[in-house]
Amino acid sequence: MERIYRIAGCFVAVLIAGLASADSEKLRFPLLVNKPITPAWAPLWDWEQPTRFEFQHRVVEHFTGVSGVGVCCAEGVTHDGHALHLCFAPGTPEWYVDYVSRLIFGDFLPAYDAGRRWNSTSYGSTGSYGNPVRLRWSFVPDGTLLPGISGGASPSNLFASMNSKFGGNTTLWQNQFVNSFARWQQVAGLRYERVNDDGAMFPNSSGSATAPRGDVRIGARDLDDAGGVLAFNYFPNTGDMVLDSSENWSSSIGTYRFLRNTVMHEHGHGMGLGHVIPTNSTKLMEPYLNTNFDGPQDDDIRGAHRLYGDPYEPNNGVSQATLIDMTNTNLFTLDFASLDRTADVDWYSLEIPSSRRLTITVTPIGATYSVGPQSGTATTINTQAIQNLQLELRNSSGAVIASAASNGVGLSEQIANFVVPPAGGTFYARVFSGTGSTDDVQRYRLTVQTTALPTGDVDGNGCVDDADLLQVLFAFGSNSPATDLNGDGTVDDADLLRVLFNFGSGC
Ligand SMILES: [Ca+2]
Ligand SMILES: [Ca+2]
Ligand SMILES: [Ca+2]
Ligand SMILES: [Ca+2]
Ligand SMILES: [Zn+2]
Ligand SMILES: [Zn+2]
Ligand SMILES: [Zn+2]
């Protein structure tokens, strides 16, 4: 069954209770039917078959008293083959429409728990899901009053306690935070800037470029003595972090992994991720801290990509293409890329020197493991087989000159040994989604390889011979890029001479 769905716009949350709550678990109730969300009840929506939308919209308006129903809808085919049309109340947040749609249409994967992303930061509004976000972060000055795990207010002792634990080496402990944010920035569409902090009321004081204070503010105080709770963190758009100053943060094992994994986990919440199960020491966002690995793992990275895209976003068009410069290398590997949804398209701008063959490979990255949201159900998924990757090579005017799309979901695609027009220049690799894809994150690795050819080797067989000479002669006077060796726009004497001067080269 081909799974498709489409979401067209959105509006107000009249039927959703408690949207302002920070507890995303409480938000997961269906809008029009008061039943728990599981794919099993999708067929109960038979009355919502896509035949009489207008009537149904009026019915919903009548029952709910909400006007404007029908502007924001999702349509698709459920996991068991029912064509379905969902109506959401005006103002329903996009993430919720997305979440419910994925459940109903059967392509919900119980993976990472990606809740609500940052939609407003100290840089301004942030765009939609899959687009990168910039965040400022700061350490609150000691004395800033911080809430504990059951309310109350105690002054932050972050600087005093950390300096004490780290023998007065402020740079050392602060660098562990710097490195924690740097790691998230390396693997997902998140950009960080450290700023000062004016000690404004905590939390609930928005980040500011001028105040100054971060979007993500960090403090410490005793929470429950050593052990137990290590830290807690607010979800977007608050994002602030409170560490328990009673913990052994200066443990240097694994390059301060106890501190760094705590910070990276807490900031996982700070970007909108919830806890995941099972607690088997394989995922950063498990409810209990793990130190047997370093930083975000596959499920955590996928969650961050669903919210903010991969680290190369935005690259959804030619003008935003991610640069891959092959001028001084013949092998380039790009990790942590993904199609963060089926609508994601990734463009790469390739700078190719003259006289090259080109091989581009896109390989799905992932693994098979069990995962689910905390207090939900864990299911085995294969994150390597989510989307059907497709690959195109385009020239500088955007025309497709090679493509690879024959392999299905979970398999790599390759444009192999393509003879690049001999003058080289700018080309574009475009990675996008094909049939059979599930609308969820597909991580991939992109590899670009070039092989040098002799100058004048028009057909790219490694030898400058009669065949190359004939190609130039036949194209003489034209603007054919394949034979325009010097790339000046015309196949002429100059190109002919390049073949003649190099005749026999490589043969
Ligand atoms: Ca504690
Ligand atoms: Ca992408
Ligand atoms: Ca494919
Ligand atoms: Ca020429
Ligand atoms: Zn509709
Ligand atoms: Zn409808
Ligand atoms: Zn947590």
Short mmCIF file of C-alpha atoms and ligand atoms in Angstrom, two decimals:
data_model
loop_
_atom_site.label_atom_id
_atom_site.label_comp_id
_atom_site.label_asym_id
_atom_site.label_seq_id
_atom_site.Cartn_x
_atom_site.Cartn_y
_atom_site.Cartn_z
CA MET A 1 0.00 0.00 0.00
CA GLU A 2 1.45 3.28 -1.05
CA ARG A 3 1.20 5.70 1.77
CA ILE A 4 0.51 9.27 0.97
CA TYR A 5 -0.75 12.20 2.85
CA ARG A 6 -0.86 15.85 2.39
CA ILE A 7 -1.24 18.62 4.88
CA ALA A 8 -2.49 21.94 3.69
CA GLY A 9 -2.13 24.77 6.12
CA CYS A 10 -3.52 25.06 9.64
CA PHE A 11 -5.35 27.13 12.27
CA VAL A 12 -6.61 27.53 15.92
CA ALA A 13 -6.69 25.15 18.78
CA VAL A 14 -10.20 25.13 19.98
CA LEU A 15 -10.54 21.42 20.47
CA ILE A 16 -7.15 20.82 22.00
CA ALA A 17 -6.91 21.19 25.74
CA GLY A 18 -3.83 22.48 27.46
CA LEU A 19 -1.80 23.48 24.45
CA ALA A 20 0.14 25.95 26.54
CA SER A 21 1.29 23.17 28.84
CA ALA A 22 4.93 22.24 28.74
CA ASP A 23 4.03 18.57 29.05
CA SER A 24 3.75 17.35 25.49
CA GLU A 25 2.38 13.99 26.68
CA LYS A 26 -0.83 15.72 27.70
CA LEU A 27 -1.35 17.11 24.23
CA ARG A 28 -1.78 13.82 22.50
CA PHE A 29 -5.48 13.50 22.20
CA PRO A 30 -7.39 13.37 18.97
CA LEU A 31 -9.36 16.38 18.00
CA LEU A 32 -12.67 15.04 16.89
CA VAL A 33 -12.93 11.63 18.53
CA ASN A 34 -12.32 11.18 22.21
CA LYS A 35 -10.32 7.99 21.99
CA PRO A 36 -6.65 7.24 22.45
CA ILE A 37 -4.63 7.60 19.30
CA THR A 38 -3.66 4.31 17.82
CA PRO A 39 -3.78 3.30 14.17
CA ALA A 40 -6.34 0.65 15.14
CA TRP A 41 -9.16 3.13 15.35
CA ALA A 42 -8.52 4.83 12.05
CA PRO A 43 -11.32 2.88 10.34
CA LEU A 44 -13.77 4.38 12.85
CA TRP A 45 -13.45 7.48 10.76
CA ASP A 46 -15.44 5.95 7.95
CA TRP A 47 -17.84 8.87 8.06
CA GLU A 48 -14.87 10.98 7.01
CA GLN A 49 -14.40 9.29 3.66
CA PRO A 50 -13.41 11.84 1.03
CA THR A 51 -16.72 12.20 -0.72
CA ARG A 52 -18.71 14.79 1.14
CA PHE A 53 -16.15 17.12 2.63
CA GLU A 54 -18.24 20.22 2.56
CA PHE A 55 -21.06 18.56 4.45
CA GLN A 56 -18.65 17.04 6.95
CA HIS A 57 -16.93 20.35 7.52
CA ARG A 58 -20.27 21.94 8.31
CA VAL A 59 -21.07 19.06 10.69
CA VAL A 60 -17.80 19.61 12.51
CA GLU A 61 -18.44 23.33 12.66
CA HIS A 62 -21.90 22.65 14.05
CA PHE A 63 -20.67 20.32 16.79
CA THR A 64 -17.69 22.37 17.78
CA GLY A 65 -18.89 25.88 17.23
CA VAL A 66 -15.66 26.49 15.35
CA SER A 67 -15.86 28.33 12.07
CA GLY A 68 -13.39 27.86 9.25
CA VAL A 69 -13.21 24.06 9.46
CA GLY A 70 -12.01 22.65 6.19
CA VAL A 71 -9.15 25.00 5.53
CA CYS A 72 -6.69 22.82 7.38
CA CYS A 73 -6.84 19.23 6.40
CA ALA A 74 -4.76 16.16 5.84
CA GLU A 75 -5.61 13.58 3.26
CA GLY A 76 -4.17 10.17 2.62
CA VAL A 77 -4.57 6.45 2.76
CA THR A 78 -4.57 4.68 6.10
CA HIS A 79 -2.35 1.71 6.87
CA ASP A 80 -5.28 -0.58 6.11
CA GLY A 81 -6.23 1.00 2.83
CA HIS A 82 -8.88 3.54 3.74
CA ALA A 83 -8.73 6.81 1.94
CA LEU A 84 -9.12 9.39 4.64
CA HIS A 85 -9.53 13.07 5.11
CA LEU A 86 -8.79 14.59 8.50
CA CYS A 87 -10.03 17.93 9.70
CA PHE A 88 -8.17 19.81 12.37
CA ALA A 89 -9.50 22.64 14.42
CA PRO A 90 -8.47 26.11 13.31
CA GLY A 91 -5.07 26.97 14.81
CA THR A 92 -3.94 23.40 15.36
CA PRO A 93 -0.14 23.56 15.52
CA GLU A 94 1.64 22.05 12.55
CA TRP A 95 3.52 19.58 14.67
CA TYR A 96 0.26 18.19 16.01
CA VAL A 97 -1.31 17.87 12.58
CA ASP A 98 1.86 16.13 11.51
CA TYR A 99 1.85 13.80 14.49
CA VAL A 100 -1.79 12.78 14.20
CA SER A 101 -1.55 12.41 10.44
CA ARG A 102 1.37 10.09 10.74
CA LEU A 103 -0.52 7.93 13.22
CA ILE A 104 -3.68 7.74 11.17
CA PHE A 105 -2.04 7.13 7.86
CA GLY A 106 -0.12 4.25 9.22
CA ASP A 107 3.36 5.48 8.59
CA PHE A 108 3.92 6.53 12.15
CA LEU A 109 7.18 5.09 13.33
CA PRO A 110 7.40 4.92 17.09
CA ALA A 111 10.86 6.36 17.07
CA TYR A 112 12.25 9.57 18.55
CA ASP A 113 9.73 11.68 20.39
CA ALA A 114 9.88 14.97 18.54
CA GLY A 115 7.49 17.42 20.11
CA ARG A 116 7.22 21.09 19.40
CA ARG A 117 10.17 22.88 17.88
CA TRP A 118 11.38 26.38 18.64
CA ASN A 119 9.16 28.75 16.70
CA SER A 120 10.51 31.98 18.14
CA THR A 121 14.02 32.73 19.40
CA SER A 122 16.17 35.77 20.10
CA TYR A 123 16.83 35.81 16.35
CA GLY A 124 13.12 36.01 15.56
CA SER A 125 10.65 33.52 14.13
CA THR A 126 12.16 30.29 12.91
CA GLY A 127 10.18 28.97 9.98
CA SER A 128 8.68 25.54 9.68
CA TYR A 129 9.62 21.98 10.59
CA GLY A 130 12.80 20.76 8.93
CA ASN A 131 14.34 24.23 8.80
CA PRO A 132 17.40 24.99 10.91
CA VAL A 133 17.23 27.20 13.98
CA ARG A 134 19.74 29.50 15.64
CA LEU A 135 19.89 29.63 19.42
CA ARG A 136 21.84 31.75 21.86
CA TRP A 137 22.85 30.15 25.15
CA SER A 138 24.20 31.55 28.40
CA PHE A 139 25.26 30.71 31.96
CA VAL A 140 23.13 32.57 34.50
CA PRO A 141 25.18 34.50 37.08
CA ASP A 142 25.36 32.95 40.57
CA GLY A 143 22.51 34.21 42.72
CA THR A 144 19.90 33.99 39.97
CA LEU A 145 16.94 32.28 41.62
CA LEU A 146 16.25 28.83 40.15
CA PRO A 147 13.26 26.55 40.72
CA GLY A 148 13.87 23.05 42.09
CA ILE A 149 12.18 19.78 41.17
CA SER A 150 9.18 20.63 43.33
CA GLY A 151 9.17 24.38 42.91
CA GLY A 152 10.80 26.66 45.44
CA ALA A 153 13.64 29.00 44.58
CA SER A 154 17.33 28.78 45.36
CA PRO A 155 20.16 30.91 44.07
CA SER A 156 22.21 29.43 41.25
CA ASN A 157 25.68 28.31 42.33
CA LEU A 158 26.80 27.20 38.87
CA PHE A 159 30.05 29.18 38.79
CA ALA A 160 30.99 28.57 42.42
CA SER A 161 30.23 24.85 42.40
CA MET A 162 31.79 24.14 39.00
CA ASN A 163 34.91 26.17 39.75
CA SER A 164 35.25 24.25 42.98
CA LYS A 165 34.79 20.84 41.33
CA PHE A 166 37.20 21.71 38.49
CA GLY A 167 39.94 23.13 40.73
CA GLY A 168 39.32 26.69 39.61
CA ASN A 169 39.65 25.87 35.90
CA THR A 170 36.64 27.81 34.62
CA THR A 171 37.60 27.28 30.98
CA LEU A 172 37.71 23.52 31.45
CA TRP A 173 34.15 23.10 32.72
CA GLN A 174 32.74 25.73 30.38
CA ASN A 175 34.36 23.99 27.42
CA GLN A 176 32.34 20.86 28.16
CA PHE A 177 29.18 22.89 27.55
CA VAL A 178 30.70 24.48 24.45
CA ASN A 179 31.58 21.04 23.11
CA SER A 180 28.12 19.69 23.91
CA PHE A 181 26.39 22.37 21.85
CA ALA A 182 29.04 22.00 19.13
CA ARG A 183 28.19 18.32 18.81
CA TRP A 184 24.50 18.97 18.32
CA GLN A 185 25.41 21.63 15.77
CA GLN A 186 27.58 19.12 13.93
CA VAL A 187 24.82 16.53 13.56
CA ALA A 188 21.62 18.55 13.03
CA GLY A 189 20.21 21.86 11.80
CA LEU A 190 21.06 23.78 14.97
CA ARG A 191 23.37 26.79 15.26
CA TYR A 192 24.58 28.11 18.59
CA GLU A 193 26.08 31.28 19.88
CA ARG A 194 27.23 31.77 23.46
CA VAL A 195 26.29 35.11 25.02
CA ASN A 196 26.38 36.78 28.44
CA ASP A 197 23.49 36.59 30.87
CA ASP A 198 22.01 39.51 32.77
CA GLY A 199 20.52 37.33 35.53
CA ALA A 200 16.93 38.08 34.58
CA MET A 201 14.16 36.05 36.20
CA PHE A 202 14.49 32.33 35.52
CA PRO A 203 13.01 30.74 33.45
CA ASN A 204 10.36 32.63 31.47
CA SER A 205 12.68 35.43 30.38
CA SER A 206 12.96 35.24 26.63
CA GLY A 207 16.39 35.21 25.11
CA SER A 208 17.54 38.48 23.68
CA ALA A 209 20.22 39.71 21.34
CA THR A 210 20.56 42.92 23.33
CA ALA A 211 19.61 42.23 26.99
CA PRO A 212 21.74 40.10 26.80
CA ARG A 213 20.80 36.56 27.71
CA GLY A 214 20.45 33.29 25.88
CA ASP A 215 17.43 31.53 24.52
CA VAL A 216 18.84 28.59 26.45
CA ARG A 217 19.95 29.66 29.94
CA ILE A 218 21.87 27.34 32.21
CA GLY A 219 22.10 27.38 36.00
CA ALA A 220 22.82 24.95 38.84
CA ARG A 221 21.62 24.37 42.38
CA ASP A 222 21.12 21.42 44.67
CA LEU A 223 18.14 19.42 43.45
CA ASP A 224 18.10 16.16 45.42
CA ASP A 225 21.71 15.63 46.51
CA ALA A 226 24.01 13.32 44.58
CA GLY A 227 22.30 10.72 42.37
CA GLY A 228 18.61 10.63 41.54
CA VAL A 229 17.79 13.67 39.45
CA LEU A 230 20.81 15.02 37.58
CA ALA A 231 19.16 17.96 35.87
CA PHE A 232 15.96 19.13 34.27
CA ASN A 233 15.17 21.20 31.23
CA TYR A 234 12.31 23.21 29.81
CA PHE A 235 10.90 22.53 26.36
CA PRO A 236 10.81 25.21 23.62
CA ASN A 237 10.27 28.12 23.62
CA THR A 238 11.84 28.24 27.08
CA GLY A 239 14.69 25.79 26.76
CA ASP A 240 16.39 26.60 30.08
CA MET A 241 18.46 24.05 32.00
CA VAL A 242 18.99 23.45 35.72
CA LEU A 243 21.79 21.09 36.77
CA ASP A 244 22.02 19.50 40.20
CA SER A 245 25.13 21.09 41.70
CA SER A 246 25.49 18.09 44.02
CA GLU A 247 26.64 15.75 41.22
CA ASN A 248 30.19 14.73 40.42
CA TRP A 249 30.39 16.83 37.24
CA SER A 250 34.17 16.86 37.22
CA SER A 251 34.37 13.13 36.48
CA SER A 252 36.83 13.19 33.58
CA ILE A 253 36.11 9.67 32.28
CA GLY A 254 35.51 9.71 28.52
CA THR A 255 36.48 13.38 28.28
CA TYR A 256 33.91 14.49 30.88
CA ARG A 257 31.22 12.35 29.29
CA PHE A 258 29.04 12.33 32.43
CA LEU A 259 28.71 16.11 32.21
CA ARG A 260 28.58 16.32 28.41
CA ASN A 261 25.98 13.55 27.94
CA THR A 262 23.86 15.16 30.64
CA VAL A 263 24.06 18.54 28.91
CA MET A 264 23.40 17.03 25.47
CA HIS A 265 20.45 15.03 26.85
CA GLU A 266 18.96 18.01 28.65
CA HIS A 267 19.37 20.22 25.62
CA GLY A 268 17.67 17.43 23.63
CA HIS A 269 14.60 18.40 25.69
CA GLY A 270 15.56 22.04 25.15
CA MET A 271 15.18 21.58 21.39
CA GLY A 272 11.90 19.68 21.73
CA LEU A 273 12.76 16.00 22.12
CA GLY A 274 11.04 13.80 24.69
CA HIS A 275 12.25 10.60 26.32
CA VAL A 276 12.36 7.34 24.40
CA ILE A 277 12.28 3.70 25.46
CA PRO A 278 13.42 1.00 25.90
CA THR A 279 16.04 1.97 28.44
CA ASN A 280 18.74 -0.28 27.05
CA SER A 281 21.65 2.16 26.97
CA THR A 282 21.54 2.87 23.24
CA LYS A 283 19.94 6.31 22.98
CA LEU A 284 20.82 9.69 24.45
CA MET A 285 17.16 10.54 25.07
CA GLU A 286 16.45 7.52 27.27
CA PRO A 287 15.12 8.66 30.67
CA TYR A 288 18.30 7.53 32.42
CA LEU A 289 21.73 8.88 31.65
CA ASN A 290 24.07 6.65 29.67
CA THR A 291 27.81 7.09 29.46
CA ASN A 292 28.62 4.03 27.37
CA PHE A 293 28.41 6.15 24.20
CA ASP A 294 29.14 9.77 23.39
CA GLY A 295 26.32 12.16 22.53
CA PRO A 296 23.32 11.79 20.21
CA GLN A 297 22.79 8.40 18.56
CA ASP A 298 20.75 7.47 15.48
CA ASP A 299 17.31 7.88 17.06
CA ASP A 300 18.31 11.16 18.73
CA ILE A 301 19.74 12.52 15.49
CA ARG A 302 16.63 11.52 13.58
CA GLY A 303 14.48 13.34 16.10
CA ALA A 304 16.57 16.49 15.77
CA HIS A 305 16.40 16.23 11.97
CA ARG A 306 12.63 15.89 12.02
CA LEU A 307 12.48 19.16 13.95
CA TYR A 308 15.34 21.15 12.38
CA GLY A 309 16.63 19.22 9.39
CA ASP A 310 20.17 18.06 8.80
CA PRO A 311 23.23 20.28 9.44
CA TYR A 312 23.34 21.41 5.79
CA GLU A 313 19.83 22.85 5.73
CA PRO A 314 18.47 24.93 4.24
CA ASN A 315 19.56 23.57 0.85
CA ASN A 316 16.20 23.09 -0.80
CA GLY A 317 17.11 24.79 -4.08
CA VAL A 318 19.95 25.81 -6.37
CA SER A 319 20.50 29.12 -4.61
CA GLN A 320 20.91 27.36 -1.24
CA ALA A 321 22.94 24.41 -2.48
CA THR A 322 25.56 23.06 -0.08
CA LEU A 323 29.03 23.55 -1.57
CA ILE A 324 31.18 20.50 -2.21
CA ASP A 325 34.47 21.69 -3.66
CA MET A 326 36.37 18.95 -5.49
CA THR A 327 39.13 21.30 -6.67
CA ASN A 328 41.74 19.97 -4.28
CA THR A 329 40.42 16.52 -3.44
CA ASN A 330 39.18 13.50 -5.33
CA LEU A 331 37.05 12.12 -2.48
CA PHE A 332 34.48 13.92 -0.37
CA THR A 333 32.19 12.27 2.17
CA LEU A 334 29.30 14.10 3.74
CA ASP A 335 27.81 12.56 6.88
CA PHE A 336 24.70 13.35 8.93
CA ALA A 337 22.65 14.38 5.91
CA SER A 338 19.01 13.35 5.68
CA LEU A 339 15.74 13.78 3.92
CA ASP A 340 13.90 14.95 7.03
CA ARG A 341 10.54 14.31 5.34
CA THR A 342 9.43 13.16 1.90
CA ALA A 343 9.06 16.79 0.84
CA ASP A 344 12.70 17.53 1.67
CA VAL A 345 15.00 18.00 -1.31
CA ASP A 346 18.73 18.47 -0.83
CA TRP A 347 20.87 20.32 -3.36
CA TYR A 348 24.66 20.15 -3.47
CA SER A 349 26.81 22.40 -5.58
CA LEU A 350 29.77 20.48 -6.96
CA GLU A 351 32.86 22.34 -8.12
CA ILE A 352 34.53 19.94 -10.56
CA PRO A 353 37.95 20.57 -12.12
CA SER A 354 38.48 20.00 -15.84
CA SER A 355 38.88 16.50 -17.31
CA ARG A 356 37.17 14.38 -14.68
CA ARG A 357 35.00 11.35 -14.35
CA LEU A 358 32.53 11.67 -11.50
CA THR A 359 30.95 9.10 -9.21
CA ILE A 360 28.25 10.17 -6.75
CA THR A 361 26.80 7.75 -4.23
CA VAL A 362 23.95 8.29 -1.82
CA THR A 363 23.70 5.60 0.86
CA PRO A 364 20.90 5.31 3.41
CA ILE A 365 22.20 5.31 6.99
CA GLY A 366 20.42 3.63 9.87
CA ALA A 367 19.97 0.46 11.84
CA THR A 368 17.30 -1.91 13.09
CA TYR A 369 16.38 -1.43 16.72
CA SER A 370 13.52 -1.17 19.14
CA VAL A 371 12.30 2.27 20.12
CA GLY A 372 9.22 4.14 21.24
CA PRO A 373 8.10 7.15 23.27
CA GLN A 374 8.27 6.99 27.06
CA SER A 375 4.97 5.65 28.42
CA GLY A 376 4.23 4.39 24.91
CA THR A 377 5.13 1.18 23.14
CA ALA A 378 8.50 0.32 21.67
CA THR A 379 8.51 -1.27 18.24
CA THR A 380 11.30 -2.54 16.05
CA ILE A 381 12.06 -0.27 13.13
CA ASN A 382 14.74 -0.19 10.46
CA THR A 383 15.83 3.41 10.10
CA GLN A 384 17.91 2.51 7.07
CA ALA A 385 14.75 1.68 5.11
CA ILE A 386 12.48 4.70 5.55
CA GLN A 387 12.68 6.51 2.24
CA ASN A 388 13.52 5.63 -1.34
CA LEU A 389 16.50 7.86 -2.09
CA GLN A 390 16.90 9.24 -5.60
CA LEU A 391 19.81 11.09 -7.11
CA GLU A 392 20.28 13.48 -10.00
CA LEU A 393 23.23 15.28 -11.50
CA ARG A 394 22.38 18.60 -13.06
CA ASN A 395 24.43 21.07 -15.06
CA SER A 396 24.86 24.73 -14.22
CA SER A 397 21.63 25.62 -16.00
CA GLY A 398 19.69 23.08 -13.97
CA ALA A 399 19.21 20.43 -16.67
CA VAL A 400 19.43 16.80 -15.55
CA ILE A 401 22.48 15.19 -17.15
CA ALA A 402 22.54 11.94 -15.18
CA SER A 403 20.34 10.22 -12.64
CA ALA A 404 20.10 7.15 -10.42
CA ALA A 405 16.71 6.02 -9.17
CA SER A 406 16.38 2.34 -9.90
CA ASN A 407 16.81 1.04 -6.35
CA GLY A 408 14.04 1.07 -3.77
CA VAL A 409 13.63 1.91 -0.10
CA GLY A 410 16.70 1.17 2.01
CA LEU A 411 19.09 0.90 -0.93
CA SER A 412 21.81 3.20 -2.18
CA GLU A 413 21.92 4.94 -5.55
CA GLN A 414 24.97 5.73 -7.62
CA ILE A 415 25.84 7.76 -10.68
CA ALA A 416 29.01 5.95 -11.66
CA ASN A 417 31.95 7.18 -13.71
CA PHE A 418 30.03 9.94 -15.40
CA VAL A 419 32.21 11.77 -17.91
CA VAL A 420 31.85 15.37 -16.85
CA PRO A 421 31.90 17.97 -19.65
CA PRO A 422 35.67 18.44 -20.06
CA ALA A 423 35.86 22.08 -18.96
CA GLY A 424 34.52 21.14 -15.51
CA GLY A 425 32.81 23.87 -13.50
CA THR A 426 29.71 23.95 -11.33
CA PHE A 427 27.30 21.01 -11.29
CA TYR A 428 24.52 20.10 -8.91
CA ALA A 429 23.70 16.87 -7.13
CA ARG A 430 20.08 16.66 -6.06
CA VAL A 431 18.88 14.09 -3.52
CA PHE A 432 15.16 13.56 -3.19
CA SER A 433 12.47 11.07 -2.26
CA GLY A 434 10.96 8.40 -4.54
CA THR A 435 7.99 6.05 -4.48
CA GLY A 436 7.42 3.78 -1.50
CA SER A 437 8.86 6.30 0.92
CA THR A 438 7.50 6.81 4.39
CA ASP A 439 7.22 10.43 5.47
CA ASP A 440 9.91 10.25 8.09
CA VAL A 441 13.60 10.98 8.45
CA GLN A 442 15.95 9.06 6.19
CA ARG A 443 19.54 9.70 7.05
CA TYR A 444 22.07 9.23 4.27
CA ARG A 445 25.72 9.61 3.42
CA LEU A 446 26.74 11.38 0.23
CA THR A 447 30.04 10.45 -1.36
CA VAL A 448 31.57 12.33 -4.29
CA GLN A 449 34.56 10.86 -6.10
CA THR A 450 36.44 12.13 -9.14
CA THR A 451 39.00 10.48 -11.40
CA ALA A 452 41.37 12.58 -13.52
CA LEU A 453 41.34 12.06 -17.29
CA PRO A 454 44.00 13.15 -19.80
CA THR A 455 43.33 16.59 -21.27
CA GLY A 456 41.57 16.13 -24.58
CA ASP A 457 39.94 12.82 -23.59
CA VAL A 458 36.47 13.88 -24.66
CA ASP A 459 34.82 10.47 -24.35
CA GLY A 460 36.50 9.73 -21.05
CA ASN A 461 37.93 6.32 -21.94
CA GLY A 462 41.35 7.34 -20.60
CA CYS A 463 43.07 7.75 -23.96
CA VAL A 464 43.20 10.73 -26.34
CA ASP A 465 42.69 9.23 -29.75
CA ASP A 466 40.81 9.39 -33.05
CA ALA A 467 37.48 9.07 -31.29
CA ASP A 468 38.08 12.29 -29.36
CA LEU A 469 39.31 14.08 -32.45
CA LEU A 470 36.21 13.05 -34.38
CA GLN A 471 33.91 14.23 -31.60
CA VAL A 472 35.49 17.68 -31.70
CA LEU A 473 35.34 17.81 -35.49
CA PHE A 474 31.71 16.72 -35.61
CA ALA A 475 30.78 19.32 -33.01
CA PHE A 476 32.97 22.01 -34.56
CA GLY A 477 31.25 25.40 -34.49
CA SER A 478 28.63 24.27 -31.97
CA ASN A 479 28.44 25.08 -28.27
CA SER A 480 28.32 21.44 -27.16
CA PRO A 481 29.67 21.36 -23.58
CA ALA A 482 30.77 17.73 -24.06
CA THR A 483 33.41 18.80 -26.59
CA ASP A 484 34.05 22.40 -25.52
CA LEU A 485 37.33 21.52 -23.83
CA ASN A 486 38.23 25.00 -22.64
CA GLY A 487 34.68 25.92 -21.71
CA ASP A 488 34.57 29.19 -23.65
CA GLY A 489 31.17 28.38 -25.15
CA THR A 490 32.25 27.39 -28.66
CA VAL A 491 33.85 24.26 -30.06
CA ASP A 492 36.63 25.71 -32.19
CA ASP A 493 40.33 25.62 -33.10
CA ALA A 494 41.39 25.96 -29.49
CA ASP A 495 39.55 22.78 -28.53
CA LEU A 496 40.86 20.95 -31.57
CA LEU A 497 44.42 21.91 -30.64
CA ARG A 498 43.97 20.56 -27.12
CA VAL A 499 43.15 17.16 -28.58
CA LEU A 500 46.02 17.31 -31.06
CA PHE A 501 48.63 18.46 -28.53
CA ASN A 502 47.61 15.65 -26.18
CA PHE A 503 47.06 13.02 -28.84
CA GLY A 504 48.06 9.59 -27.58
CA SER A 505 48.00 10.70 -23.96
CA GLY A 506 46.95 7.86 -21.63
CA CYS A 507 46.76 5.33 -24.46
CA CA B 1 20.74 14.66 42.15
CA CA B 2 18.01 17.52 4.12
CA CA B 3 16.15 4.69 -5.06
CA CA B 4 36.07 26.40 -27.12
ZN ZN B 5 -11.04 19.65 4.24
ZN ZN B 6 -12.71 17.44 6.60
ZN ZN B 7 15.38 13.76 30.18
#
